[in-house]
């Protein structure tokens, strides 16, 4: 067995190299290799007085935690035992030279079909903290999700006092309907989606919902200790507030990057965002509510207004005592969101690009397309009998039926164009108006358009919310990179008055572009591949609020996209 183990170690070390015409070149290799076996399976669950089948990983809801250390190599074998197409996206992992393992369907890979297997391999290069993984096909990530916890290298401490315990808090949404069918029904209707039937905390709705008095998550805590909570929003279509009754939350990390400590009563997370908070058990012994409630910044949208509740229970508390309620902001409290964002600063001064090579201005928002159905009552349920869509720079993204990364790598023509515009096709009062009145000129163009960046390009993107249908806070996620949020504000972006932080801006992978406002992000395009940028509200993604960056190869093997893996799924 010892000889086998030695041989296995040697083989693993060879995996960290790539044979090229120039000899052996070392790829980013971690200090350890972590293996995970993911089986995509259906399982029967009973919640909210109903029993149904949901899609899970390894029969777990939420799914298993992926644990690793900074610079580790992670290998995840995914076997699809369901009838649904699937992929897994490692949200926030920067996928240095491993674009093939990023996971968004029809962007970097074809889906893993029923009965098929695909192995994801990536190195967590210079990253540590809390991230998440989730399905990236249809709306399957409503139940197919889990946490990624990346610890610092051995011997490297946290930049804060070591907590007594750590706990993962996964915020989610739960539907009684089959999620794949639900997406199809919503898109066919032309209108908006129904609200979730419940919010969940670690898969549990809590006592506010029917048949859920005992379906509650609980953390048992010891008085006088400090706990680290890794809070993750894995929801589909809602942004959410989170708070603990009578306890302060000290933010120390956002999107797996340390921040200067910032203390608040509550946090707001959009889908895909993660926040690590320290909580000190300095209150009288008792049972305290942890609450998850809605943040809805758009007008006229139905949403779930019942909060999910979990318990933060002190040792010595009376077991069946009533939990003290947590105070959440009102559902449309934009100031509460801004207050937290204002407090986010990188822990130390950062090296953010002062010079910009490519300056981009992207509008984001919803559209109403003209009805072209012969059954408008069934298919055109948006304003004025239109069809809802979403866009960036007024172009609604159409996913191809093959992988864009394959099409780019193999130079297959006809599946995408390289003409995504650097600025909107039309300038107007983005926040307060529309190009015209609904439904005359609120339409978007359709296309699979990409923006090509030379390797090493220093990029600034201004993300501007629009009020064509309604202004709204949009959580925009960029695959393959983190970015510095150098500025944000309300109204239309004005370079003459915009205030930028170029000293210690937060380093994020998902930014909530303020309702009726803008955000400015900067990154260096130093990771070759095809990278998705999209709104992480799943309905907006379904409607087309996305675009793709293509980052070209640089010089040499360490700036070049490797060849595709042998088991890459076929469409």
mmCIF file with all atom_site columns, C-alpha atoms in Angstrom, residues 190 365-369 387-391 396 444 446 469 540 543-545:
data_model
loop_
_atom_site.group_PDB
_atom_site.id
_atom_site.type_symbol
_atom_site.label_atom_id
_atom_site.label_alt_id
_atom_site.label_comp_id
_atom_site.label_asym_id
_atom_site.label_entity_id
_atom_site.label_seq_id
_atom_site.pdbx_PDB_ins_code
_atom_site.Cartn_x
_atom_site.Cartn_y
_atom_site.Cartn_z
_atom_site.occupancy
_atom_site.B_iso_or_equiv
_atom_site.pdbx_formal_charge
_atom_site.auth_seq_id
_atom_site.auth_comp_id
_atom_site.auth_asym_id
_atom_site.auth_atom_id
_atom_site.pdbx_PDB_model_num
ATOM 1  C CA . UNK A 1 190 ? -43.753 36.743 -20.884 1.00 0.00 ? 190 UNK A CA 1
ATOM 2  C CA . UNK A 1 365 ? -31.854 46.725 -16.685 1.00 0.00 ? 365 UNK A CA 1
ATOM 3  C CA . UNK A 1 366 ? -35.124 45.278 -17.929 1.00 0.00 ? 366 UNK A CA 1
ATOM 4  C CA . UNK A 1 367 ? -36.928 45.681 -21.250 1.00 0.00 ? 367 UNK A CA 1
ATOM 5  C CA . UNK A 1 368 ? -40.400 45.077 -22.619 1.00 0.00 ? 368 UNK A CA 1
ATOM 6  C CA . UNK A 1 369 ? -40.366 43.401 -26.028 1.00 0.00 ? 369 UNK A CA 1
ATOM 7  C CA . UNK A 1 387 ? -42.796 40.347 -23.053 1.00 0.00 ? 387 UNK A CA 1
ATOM 8  C CA . UNK A 1 388 ? -40.235 40.953 -20.320 1.00 0.00 ? 388 UNK A CA 1
ATOM 9  C CA . UNK A 1 389 ? -36.540 40.768 -21.192 1.00 0.00 ? 389 UNK A CA 1
ATOM 10 C CA . UNK A 1 390 ? -33.291 42.075 -19.711 1.00 0.00 ? 390 UNK A CA 1
ATOM 11 C CA . UNK A 1 391 ? -30.130 43.456 -21.237 1.00 0.00 ? 391 UNK A CA 1
ATOM 12 C CA . UNK A 1 396 ? -30.254 40.806 -24.552 1.00 0.00 ? 396 UNK A CA 1
ATOM 13 C CA . UNK A 1 444 ? -33.627 45.230 -26.647 1.00 0.00 ? 444 UNK A CA 1
ATOM 14 C CA . UNK A 1 446 ? -30.778 40.150 -29.255 1.00 0.00 ? 446 UNK A CA 1
ATOM 15 C CA . UNK A 1 469 ? -39.114 49.254 -16.599 1.00 0.00 ? 469 UNK A CA 1
ATOM 16 C CA . UNK A 1 540 ? -32.680 38.391 -15.072 1.00 0.00 ? 540 UNK A CA 1
ATOM 17 C CA . UNK A 1 543 ? -34.119 37.152 -19.628 1.00 0.00 ? 543 UNK A CA 1
ATOM 18 C CA . UNK A 1 544 ? -30.660 37.972 -21.012 1.00 0.00 ? 544 UNK A CA 1
ATOM 19 C CA . UNK A 1 545 ? -28.953 40.359 -18.557 1.00 0.00 ? 545 UNK A CA 1
#
